[in-house]
PDB file of C-alpha atoms and ligand atoms in Angstrom:
ATOM      1  CA  MET A   6     206.134 -32.782  10.858  1.00 58.00           C
ATOM      2  CA  HIS A   7     204.243 -30.238  13.277  1.00 82.00           C
ATOM      3  CA  GLU A   8     206.856 -27.419  12.678  1.00 87.00           C
ATOM      4  CA  ILE A   9     206.715 -27.193   8.978  1.00 87.00           C
ATOM      5  CA  THR A  10     203.079 -26.752   9.197  1.00 88.00           C
ATOM      6  CA  LEU A  11     203.551 -23.806  11.537  1.00 88.00           C
ATOM      7  CA  VAL A  12     206.112 -22.380   9.410  1.00 92.00           C
ATOM      8  CA  THR A  13     203.923 -22.443   6.228  1.00 92.00           C
ATOM      9  CA  GLY A  14     201.113 -20.724   8.247  1.00 90.00           C
ATOM     10  CA  LEU A  15     203.762 -18.100   9.426  1.00 90.00           C
ATOM     11  CA  PHE A  16     204.684 -17.418   5.783  1.00 93.00           C
ATOM     12  CA  GLU A  17     201.060 -16.805   4.760  1.00 93.00           C
ATOM     13  CA  ILE A  18     201.005 -14.070   7.388  1.00 91.00           C
ATOM     14  CA  ILE A  19     204.414 -12.710   6.216  1.00 92.00           C
ATOM     15  CA  LYS A  20     203.151 -12.644   2.628  1.00 92.00           C
ATOM     16  CA  GLU A  21     200.167 -10.572   3.853  1.00 92.00           C
ATOM     17  CA  GLN A  22     202.386  -8.143   5.449  1.00 90.00           C
ATOM     18  CA  VAL A  23     204.694  -7.887   2.568  1.00 92.00           C
ATOM     19  CA  ALA A  24     201.882  -7.121   0.273  1.00 93.00           C
ATOM     20  CA  ALA A  25     200.233  -4.624   2.650  1.00 93.00           C
ATOM     21  CA  ARG A  26     203.131  -2.742   3.647  1.00 91.00           C
ATOM     22  CA  GLY A  27     205.561  -3.078   0.551  1.00 93.00           C
ATOM     23  CA  ILE A  28     208.144  -4.855   2.528  1.00 94.00           C
ATOM     24  CA  GLU A  29     211.349  -5.351   0.574  1.00 94.00           C
ATOM     25  CA  SER A  30     213.239  -7.402   3.029  1.00 95.00           C
ATOM     26  CA  ILE A  31     212.767  -8.905   6.510  1.00 96.00           C
ATOM     27  CA  SER A  32     215.651  -8.824   9.105  1.00 96.00           C
ATOM     28  CA  LYS A  33     213.856 -10.228  12.126  1.00 96.00           C
ATOM     29  CA  VAL A  34     210.698 -12.253  13.110  1.00 96.00           C
ATOM     30  CA  ARG A  35     209.503 -12.338  16.597  1.00 96.00           C
ATOM     31  CA  LEU A  36     207.232 -15.177  17.409  1.00 94.00           C
ATOM     32  CA  LYS A  37     205.260 -15.842  20.527  1.00 94.00           C
ATOM     33  CA  VAL A  38     204.884 -19.438  20.989  1.00 93.00           C
ATOM     34  CA  GLY A  39     202.910 -21.021  23.963  1.00 94.00           C
ATOM     35  CA  GLU A  40     203.904 -23.974  25.717  1.00 92.00           C
ATOM     36  CA  LEU A  41     200.864 -25.894  24.663  1.00 89.00           C
ATOM     37  CA  ALA A  42     201.780 -25.324  21.060  1.00 87.00           C
ATOM     38  CA  ALA A  43     204.430 -27.926  21.704  1.00 85.00           C
ATOM     39  CA  VAL A  44     206.950 -26.376  19.307  1.00 88.00           C
ATOM     40  CA  GLU A  45     210.661 -27.405  19.240  1.00 89.00           C
ATOM     41  CA  PRO A  46     212.435 -24.052  18.743  1.00 90.00           C
ATOM     42  CA  MET A  47     215.322 -25.592  16.989  1.00 92.00           C
ATOM     43  CA  THR A  48     213.269 -27.384  14.539  1.00 92.00           C
ATOM     44  CA  LEU A  49     211.043 -24.416  13.934  1.00 93.00           C
ATOM     45  CA  THR A  50     214.256 -22.211  13.392  1.00 94.00           C
ATOM     46  CA  ALA A  51     215.634 -24.745  10.867  1.00 94.00           C
ATOM     47  CA  CYS A  52     212.212 -25.092   8.922  1.00 94.00           C
ATOM     48  CA  PHE A  53     211.977 -21.195   9.004  1.00 95.00           C
ATOM     49  CA  GLU A  54     215.540 -20.988   7.279  1.00 95.00           C
ATOM     50  CA  VAL A  55     214.475 -23.449   4.523  1.00 94.00           C
ATOM     51  CA  VAL A  56     211.153 -21.948   3.752  1.00 94.00           C
ATOM     52  CA  ALA A  57     212.740 -18.302   3.880  1.00 95.00           C
ATOM     53  CA  GLU A  58     215.248 -19.223   1.242  1.00 95.00           C
ATOM     54  CA  GLY A  59     214.475 -17.148  -1.927  1.00 94.00           C
ATOM     55  CA  THR A  60     211.874 -15.198  -0.103  1.00 94.00           C
ATOM     56  CA  VAL A  61     212.137 -11.513   1.426  1.00 93.00           C
ATOM     57  CA  ALA A  62     212.671 -13.344   4.677  1.00 95.00           C
ATOM     58  CA  GLN A  63     215.832 -14.920   3.542  1.00 95.00           C
ATOM     59  CA  GLY A  64     218.532 -14.529   6.162  1.00 95.00           C
ATOM     60  CA  ALA A  65     216.038 -13.128   8.741  1.00 96.00           C
ATOM     61  CA  ARG A  66     216.503 -13.992  12.298  1.00 95.00           C
ATOM     62  CA  LEU A  67     213.604 -15.888  14.091  1.00 95.00           C
ATOM     63  CA  GLU A  68     213.224 -14.954  17.619  1.00 96.00           C
ATOM     64  CA  ILE A  69     211.074 -17.360  19.511  1.00 94.00           C
ATOM     65  CA  GLU A  70     209.507 -16.245  22.806  1.00 95.00           C
ATOM     66  CA  GLU A  71     208.099 -19.070  24.739  1.00 93.00           C
ATOM     67  CA  VAL A  72     204.980 -18.422  26.808  1.00 95.00           C
ATOM     68  CA  PRO A  73     204.437 -20.685  29.926  1.00 95.00           C
ATOM     69  CA  LEU A  74     201.258 -22.366  30.547  1.00 95.00           C
ATOM     70  CA  THR A  75     199.039 -20.274  33.018  1.00 97.00           C
ATOM     71  CA  GLY A  76     195.621 -20.534  34.650  1.00 97.00           C
ATOM     72  CA  ARG A  77     193.187 -18.747  36.595  1.00 98.00           C
ATOM     73  CA  CYS A  78     190.880 -20.414  39.286  1.00 98.00           C
ATOM     74  CA  ARG A  79     187.242 -19.719  38.720  1.00 97.00           C
ATOM     75  CA  GLY A  80     186.655 -20.384  42.290  1.00 97.00           C
ATOM     76  CA  CYS A  81     188.974 -17.945  44.147  1.00 98.00           C
ATOM     77  CA  GLY A  82     190.502 -15.974  41.217  1.00 98.00           C
ATOM     78  CA  ALA A  83     194.130 -16.969  41.863  1.00 98.00           C
ATOM     79  CA  ASP A  84     196.576 -16.779  38.769  1.00 97.00           C
ATOM     80  CA  PHE A  85     199.086 -19.362  38.640  1.00 97.00           C
ATOM     81  CA  ARG A  86     201.610 -21.298  36.516  1.00 96.00           C
ATOM     82  CA  ILE A  87     200.445 -24.710  35.429  1.00 95.00           C
ATOM     83  CA  ALA A  88     203.174 -27.250  35.847  1.00 92.00           C
ATOM     84  CA  ASP A  89     202.953 -30.816  34.609  1.00 90.00           C
ATOM     85  CA  PHE A  90     199.376 -30.155  33.024  1.00 89.00           C
ATOM     86  CA  ASN A  91     198.118 -30.149  36.859  1.00 93.00           C
ATOM     87  CA  PHE A  92     194.938 -27.889  36.284  1.00 94.00           C
ATOM     88  CA  THR A  93     194.297 -27.577  39.999  1.00 96.00           C
ATOM     89  CA  CYS A  94     194.287 -24.381  41.971  1.00 97.00           C
ATOM     90  CA  PRO A  95     197.209 -24.337  44.409  1.00 96.00           C
ATOM     91  CA  SER A  96     195.292 -21.851  46.700  1.00 97.00           C
ATOM     92  CA  CYS A  97     191.925 -23.711  47.180  1.00 98.00           C
ATOM     93  CA  ALA A  98     192.520 -26.983  45.324  1.00 97.00           C
ATOM     94  CA  SER A  99     189.567 -26.367  42.899  1.00 97.00           C
ATOM     95  CA  GLY A 100     189.640 -28.026  39.641  1.00 96.00           C
ATOM     96  CA  ASP A 101     187.688 -25.371  37.903  1.00 97.00           C
ATOM     97  CA  VAL A 102     190.525 -23.638  36.280  1.00 96.00           C
ATOM     98  CA  ALA A 103     190.567 -21.470  33.035  1.00 96.00           C
ATOM     99  CA  MET A 104     193.732 -21.372  31.084  1.00 95.00           C
ATOM    100  CA  THR A 105     194.965 -17.839  30.534  1.00 96.00           C
ATOM    101  CA  GLY A 106     198.220 -18.318  28.687  1.00 95.00           C
ATOM    102  CA  GLY A 107     200.120 -21.114  26.918  1.00 95.00           C
ATOM    103  CA  ARG A 108     198.171 -21.384  23.696  1.00 91.00           C
ATOM    104  CA  GLU A 109     199.637 -18.414  21.915  1.00 92.00           C
ATOM    105  CA  LEU A 110     201.126 -18.837  18.541  1.00 88.00           C
ATOM    106  CA  TYR A 111     201.355 -15.624  16.500  1.00 88.00           C
ATOM    107  CA  VAL A 112     203.883 -13.153  14.913  1.00 91.00           C
ATOM    108  CA  GLU A 113     204.566 -10.522  17.499  1.00 93.00           C
ATOM    109  CA  SER A 114     206.436  -8.264  15.215  1.00 93.00           C
ATOM    110  CA  LEU A 115     208.427  -8.221  11.949  1.00 93.00           C
ATOM    111  CA  GLU A 116     211.610  -5.982  11.413  1.00 95.00           C
ATOM    112  CA  ALA A 117     211.556  -5.099   7.825  1.00 94.00           C
ATOM    113  CA  VAL A 118     212.720  -2.646   5.227  1.00 92.00           C
ATOM    114  CA  CYS A 119     209.636  -1.082   3.405  1.00 89.00           C
ATOM    115  CA  LYS A 120     209.815   0.343  -0.003  1.00 84.00           C
ATOM    116  CA  GLY A 121     209.041   3.850   1.521  1.00 80.00           C
ATOM    117  CA  ASP A 122     211.972   3.665   3.794  1.00 79.00           C
ATOM    118  CA  HIS A 123     214.511   4.519   1.203  1.00 67.00           C
ATOM    119  CA  GLN A 124     215.588   8.275   0.970  1.00 58.00           C
TER     120      GLN A 124
HETATM  121 ZN1   ZN B 268     191.310 -21.385  43.642  1.00 61.88          ZN
END
């Protein structure tokens, strides 16, 4: 399953953050996921909850921000939303289009309690 691989990768990042920042618990994870990553948010959330169990991220809320597929025409410079994988410029009909968004897949932020936060 695609999503479990993603979640495993996500937890590698979380573990690095936990070690680097002395995180005790995580309350929220914000993810940016591009349209092209073809992730099913419900499945991703379910996988996250399973993998998070028994870790500092147990009970954390997963927020998924989906990024639409966008492109820029190399001919006329127009920026546009790519629908139905139609990589044709709507302004000049050129097929020379560079992808500018939609491949994202990363942790945007973690809301966490660090060891130093306690008074
Ligand atoms: Zn164009």
